[in-house]
PDB file of C-alpha atoms in Angstrom:
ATOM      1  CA  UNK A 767      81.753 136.161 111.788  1.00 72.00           C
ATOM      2  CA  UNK A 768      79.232 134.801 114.761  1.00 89.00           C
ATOM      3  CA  UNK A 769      77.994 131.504 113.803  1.00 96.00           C
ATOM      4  CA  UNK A 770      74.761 131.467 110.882  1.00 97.00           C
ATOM      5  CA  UNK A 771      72.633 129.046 110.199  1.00 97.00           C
ATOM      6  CA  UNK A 772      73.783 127.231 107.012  1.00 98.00           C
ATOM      7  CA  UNK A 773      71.923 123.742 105.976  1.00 98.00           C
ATOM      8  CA  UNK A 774      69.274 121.310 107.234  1.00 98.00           C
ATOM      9  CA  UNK A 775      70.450 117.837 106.250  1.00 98.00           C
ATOM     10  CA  UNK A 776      67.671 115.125 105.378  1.00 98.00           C
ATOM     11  CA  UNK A 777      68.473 111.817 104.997  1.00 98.00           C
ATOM     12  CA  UNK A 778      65.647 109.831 102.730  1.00 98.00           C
ATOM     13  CA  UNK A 779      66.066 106.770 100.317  1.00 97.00           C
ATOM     14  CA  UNK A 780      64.594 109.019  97.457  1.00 98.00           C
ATOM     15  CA  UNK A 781      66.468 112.325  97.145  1.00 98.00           C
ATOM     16  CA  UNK A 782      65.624 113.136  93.758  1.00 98.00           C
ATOM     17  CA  UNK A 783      61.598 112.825  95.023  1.00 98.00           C
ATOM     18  CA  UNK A 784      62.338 114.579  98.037  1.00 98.00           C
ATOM     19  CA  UNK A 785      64.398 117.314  95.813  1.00 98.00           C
ATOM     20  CA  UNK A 786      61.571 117.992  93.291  1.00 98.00           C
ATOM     21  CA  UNK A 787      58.872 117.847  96.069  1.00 98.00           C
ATOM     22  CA  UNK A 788      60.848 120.723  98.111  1.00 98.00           C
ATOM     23  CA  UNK A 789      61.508 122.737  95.088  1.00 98.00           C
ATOM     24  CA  UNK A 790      57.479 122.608  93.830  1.00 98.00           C
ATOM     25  CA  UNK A 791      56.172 123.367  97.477  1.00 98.00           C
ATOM     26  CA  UNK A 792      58.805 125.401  98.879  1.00 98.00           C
ATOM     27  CA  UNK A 793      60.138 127.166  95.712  1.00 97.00           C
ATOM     28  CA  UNK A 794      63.574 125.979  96.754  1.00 98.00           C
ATOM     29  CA  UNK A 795      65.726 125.420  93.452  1.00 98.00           C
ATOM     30  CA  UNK A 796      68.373 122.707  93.666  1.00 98.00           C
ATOM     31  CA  UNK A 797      71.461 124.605  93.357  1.00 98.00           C
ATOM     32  CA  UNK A 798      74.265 122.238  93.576  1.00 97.00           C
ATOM     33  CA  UNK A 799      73.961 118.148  93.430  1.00 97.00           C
ATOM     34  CA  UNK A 800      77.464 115.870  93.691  1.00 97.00           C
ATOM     35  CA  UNK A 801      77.887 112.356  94.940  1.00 95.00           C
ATOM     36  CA  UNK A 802      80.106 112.185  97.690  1.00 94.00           C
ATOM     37  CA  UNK A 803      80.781 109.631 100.034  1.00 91.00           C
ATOM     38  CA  UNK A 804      78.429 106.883  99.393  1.00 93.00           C
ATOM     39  CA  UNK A 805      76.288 109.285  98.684  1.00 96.00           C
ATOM     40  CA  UNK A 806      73.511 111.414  96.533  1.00 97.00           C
ATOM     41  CA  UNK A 807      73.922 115.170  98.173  1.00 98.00           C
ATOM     42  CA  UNK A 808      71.497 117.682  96.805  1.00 98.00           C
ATOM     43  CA  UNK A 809      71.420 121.479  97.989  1.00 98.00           C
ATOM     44  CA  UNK A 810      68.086 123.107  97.470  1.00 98.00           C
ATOM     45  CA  UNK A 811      68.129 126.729  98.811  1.00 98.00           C
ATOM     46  CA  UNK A 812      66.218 129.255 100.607  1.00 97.00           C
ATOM     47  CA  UNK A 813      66.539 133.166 101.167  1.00 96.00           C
ATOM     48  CA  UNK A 814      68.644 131.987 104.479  1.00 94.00           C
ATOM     49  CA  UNK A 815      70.262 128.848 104.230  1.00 97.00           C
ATOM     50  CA  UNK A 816      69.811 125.242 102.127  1.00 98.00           C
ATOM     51  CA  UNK A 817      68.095 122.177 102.627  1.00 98.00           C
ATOM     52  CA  UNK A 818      70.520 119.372 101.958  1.00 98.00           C
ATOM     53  CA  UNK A 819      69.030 115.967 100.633  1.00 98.00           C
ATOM     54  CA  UNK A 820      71.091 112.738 101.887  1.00 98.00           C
ATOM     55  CA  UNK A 821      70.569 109.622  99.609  1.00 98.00           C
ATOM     56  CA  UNK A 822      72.779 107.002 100.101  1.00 97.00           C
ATOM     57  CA  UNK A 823      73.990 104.358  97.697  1.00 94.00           C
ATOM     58  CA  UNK A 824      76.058 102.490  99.767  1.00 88.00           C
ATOM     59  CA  UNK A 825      75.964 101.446 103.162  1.00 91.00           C
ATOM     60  CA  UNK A 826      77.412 104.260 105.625  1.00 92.00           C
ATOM     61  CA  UNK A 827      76.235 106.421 108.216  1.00 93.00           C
ATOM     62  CA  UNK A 828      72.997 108.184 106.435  1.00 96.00           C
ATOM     63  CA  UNK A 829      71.889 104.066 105.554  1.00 96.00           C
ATOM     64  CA  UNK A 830      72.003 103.329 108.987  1.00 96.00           C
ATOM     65  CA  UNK A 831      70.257 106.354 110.240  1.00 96.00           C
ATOM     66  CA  UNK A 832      67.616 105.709 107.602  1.00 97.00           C
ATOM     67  CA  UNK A 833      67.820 101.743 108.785  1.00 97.00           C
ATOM     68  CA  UNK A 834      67.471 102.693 112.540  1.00 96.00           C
ATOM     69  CA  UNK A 835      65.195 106.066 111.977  1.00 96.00           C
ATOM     70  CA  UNK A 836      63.557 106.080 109.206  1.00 98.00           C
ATOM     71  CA  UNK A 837      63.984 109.280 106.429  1.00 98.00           C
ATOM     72  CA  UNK A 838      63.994 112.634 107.998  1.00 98.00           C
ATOM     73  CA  UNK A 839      66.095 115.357 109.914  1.00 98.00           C
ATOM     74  CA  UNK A 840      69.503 113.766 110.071  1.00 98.00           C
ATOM     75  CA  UNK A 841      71.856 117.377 111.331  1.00 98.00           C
ATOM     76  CA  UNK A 842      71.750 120.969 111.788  1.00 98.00           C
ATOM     77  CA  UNK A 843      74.570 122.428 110.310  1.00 98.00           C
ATOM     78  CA  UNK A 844      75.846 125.984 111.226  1.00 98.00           C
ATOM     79  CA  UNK A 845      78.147 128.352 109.585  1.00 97.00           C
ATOM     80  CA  UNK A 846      81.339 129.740 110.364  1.00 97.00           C
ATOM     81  CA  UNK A 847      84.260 131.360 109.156  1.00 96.00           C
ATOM     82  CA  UNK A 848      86.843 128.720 111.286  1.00 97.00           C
ATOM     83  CA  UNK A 849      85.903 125.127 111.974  1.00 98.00           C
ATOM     84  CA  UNK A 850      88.945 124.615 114.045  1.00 97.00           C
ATOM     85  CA  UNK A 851      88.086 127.349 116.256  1.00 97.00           C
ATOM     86  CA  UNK A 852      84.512 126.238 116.864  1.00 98.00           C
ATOM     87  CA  UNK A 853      85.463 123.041 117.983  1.00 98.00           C
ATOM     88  CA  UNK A 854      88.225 124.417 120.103  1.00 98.00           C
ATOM     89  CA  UNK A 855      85.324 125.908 121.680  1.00 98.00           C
ATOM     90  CA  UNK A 856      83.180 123.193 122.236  1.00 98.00           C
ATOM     91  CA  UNK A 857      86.089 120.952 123.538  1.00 98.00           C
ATOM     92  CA  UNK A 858      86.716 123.660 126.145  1.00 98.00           C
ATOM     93  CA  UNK A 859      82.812 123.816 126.818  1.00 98.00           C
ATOM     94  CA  UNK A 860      83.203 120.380 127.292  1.00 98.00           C
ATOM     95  CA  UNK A 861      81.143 118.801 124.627  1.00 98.00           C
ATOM     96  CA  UNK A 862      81.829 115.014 122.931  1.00 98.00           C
ATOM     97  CA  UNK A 863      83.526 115.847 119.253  1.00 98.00           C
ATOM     98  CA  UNK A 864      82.855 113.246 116.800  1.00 98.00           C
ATOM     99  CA  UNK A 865      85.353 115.351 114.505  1.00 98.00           C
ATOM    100  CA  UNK A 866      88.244 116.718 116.135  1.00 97.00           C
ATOM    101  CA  UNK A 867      89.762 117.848 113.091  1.00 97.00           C
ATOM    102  CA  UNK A 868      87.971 119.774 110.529  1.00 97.00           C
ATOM    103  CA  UNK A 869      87.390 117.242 107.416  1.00 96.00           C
ATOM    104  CA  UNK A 870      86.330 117.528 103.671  1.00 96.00           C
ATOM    105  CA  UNK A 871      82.711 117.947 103.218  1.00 95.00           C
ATOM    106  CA  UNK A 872      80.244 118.418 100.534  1.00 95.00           C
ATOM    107  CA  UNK A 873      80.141 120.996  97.916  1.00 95.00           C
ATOM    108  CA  UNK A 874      84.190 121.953  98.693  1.00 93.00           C
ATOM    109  CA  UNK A 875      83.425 122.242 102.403  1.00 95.00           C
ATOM    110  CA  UNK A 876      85.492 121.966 105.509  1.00 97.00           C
ATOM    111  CA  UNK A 877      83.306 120.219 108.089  1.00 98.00           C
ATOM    112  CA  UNK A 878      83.221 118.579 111.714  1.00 98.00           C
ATOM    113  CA  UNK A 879      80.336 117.848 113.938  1.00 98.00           C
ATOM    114  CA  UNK A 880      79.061 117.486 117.759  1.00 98.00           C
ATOM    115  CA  UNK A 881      77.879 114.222 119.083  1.00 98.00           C
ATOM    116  CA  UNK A 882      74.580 114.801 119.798  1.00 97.00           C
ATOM    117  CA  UNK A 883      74.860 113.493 123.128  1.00 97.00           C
ATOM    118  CA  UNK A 884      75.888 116.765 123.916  1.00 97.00           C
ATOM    119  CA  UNK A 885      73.842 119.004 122.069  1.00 98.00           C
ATOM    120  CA  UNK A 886      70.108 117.697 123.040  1.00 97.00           C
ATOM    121  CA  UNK A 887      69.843 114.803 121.034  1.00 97.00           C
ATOM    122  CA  UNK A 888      70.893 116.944 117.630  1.00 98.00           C
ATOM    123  CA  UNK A 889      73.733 116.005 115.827  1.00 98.00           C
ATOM    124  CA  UNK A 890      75.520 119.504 115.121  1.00 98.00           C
ATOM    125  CA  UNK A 891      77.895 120.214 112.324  1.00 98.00           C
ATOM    126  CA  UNK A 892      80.122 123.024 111.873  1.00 98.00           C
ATOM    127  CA  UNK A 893      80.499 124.346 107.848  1.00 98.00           C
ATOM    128  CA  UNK A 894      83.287 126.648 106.476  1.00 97.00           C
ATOM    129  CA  UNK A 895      82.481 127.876 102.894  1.00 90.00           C
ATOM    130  CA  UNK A 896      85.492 129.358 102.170  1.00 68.00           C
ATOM    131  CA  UNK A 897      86.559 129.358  98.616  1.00 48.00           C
ATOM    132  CA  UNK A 898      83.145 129.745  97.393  1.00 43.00           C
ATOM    133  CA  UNK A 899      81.566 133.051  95.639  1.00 40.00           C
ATOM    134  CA  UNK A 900      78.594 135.042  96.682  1.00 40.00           C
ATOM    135  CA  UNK A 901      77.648 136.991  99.822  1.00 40.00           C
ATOM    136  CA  UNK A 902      76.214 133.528 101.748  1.00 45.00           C
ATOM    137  CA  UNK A 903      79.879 131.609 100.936  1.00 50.00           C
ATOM    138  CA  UNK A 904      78.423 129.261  98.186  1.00 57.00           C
ATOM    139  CA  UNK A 905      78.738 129.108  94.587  1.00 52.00           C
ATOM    140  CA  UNK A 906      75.610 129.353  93.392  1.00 47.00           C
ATOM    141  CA  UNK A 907      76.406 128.401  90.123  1.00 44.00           C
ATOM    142  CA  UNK A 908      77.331 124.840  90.895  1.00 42.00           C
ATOM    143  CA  UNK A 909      73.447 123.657  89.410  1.00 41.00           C
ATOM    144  CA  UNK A 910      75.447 121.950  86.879  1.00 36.00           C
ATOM    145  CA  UNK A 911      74.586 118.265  87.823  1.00 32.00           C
ATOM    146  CA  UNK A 912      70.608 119.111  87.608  1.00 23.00           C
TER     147      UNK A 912
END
């Protein structure tokens, strides 16, 4: 499967604000919520892909992007059937890994990202939804924290 866009991570100190904001204005119904991490992570979703709310609760890598940034676009995260294989791919391109393993995610993922160093300034993260039901990969029925 060629790569797909999959999630837009946000990183805010008030994800259940942020969640009920996106879901009035964009219609995008929160579809899966877990804490994991350190973390609130809420999945709202669209016709082709998710926005994913980051809230932390502890200090960690979303509390210092919100301490040194302020809220807003933390990652771009893209799709694929084989993590490993992606970042075989972008070691041979020659990009910095900060994963270079494929590691637990969110919502039952497998996940690694690009420093963004080497991506234009965006941090990149590769997402394999395997395991999950429905056509996109994700189990839509995982609303169950809402």
């Amino acid at each position: 499967m060629p790569l797909a866009f999959d999630h837009l991570g946000i990183a805010t100190d008030d994800g259940a604000d942020l969640a009920a904001t996106f879901e009035a204005v964009f219609d995008a119904p929160l579809v899966h919520e877990e804490r994991f991490d350190g973390m609130v992570v809420r999945f709202l979703e669209l016709e082709s892909g998710y926005f994913e709310v980051l809230e932390p609760e502890e200090s960690g890598p979303i509390a210092r992007f919100i301490d040194r940034h302020g809220p807003g676009i933390h990652h771009v995260a893209l799709r694929t059937d084989d993590v490993a294989t992606e970042l075989a791919r972008a070691r041979e391109a020659g990009l910095d890994l900060i994963d270079e393993e494929p590691r637990p995610g969110a919502w039952g993922h497998e996940v690694a990202f690009l420093h963004p160093k080497s991506t234009g300034g965006v941090l990149v993260e590769y997402v394999e939804v395997g395991g999950h039901d429905g056509d996109d990969g994700h189990d839509d029925d995982s609303a169950d924290a809402r």
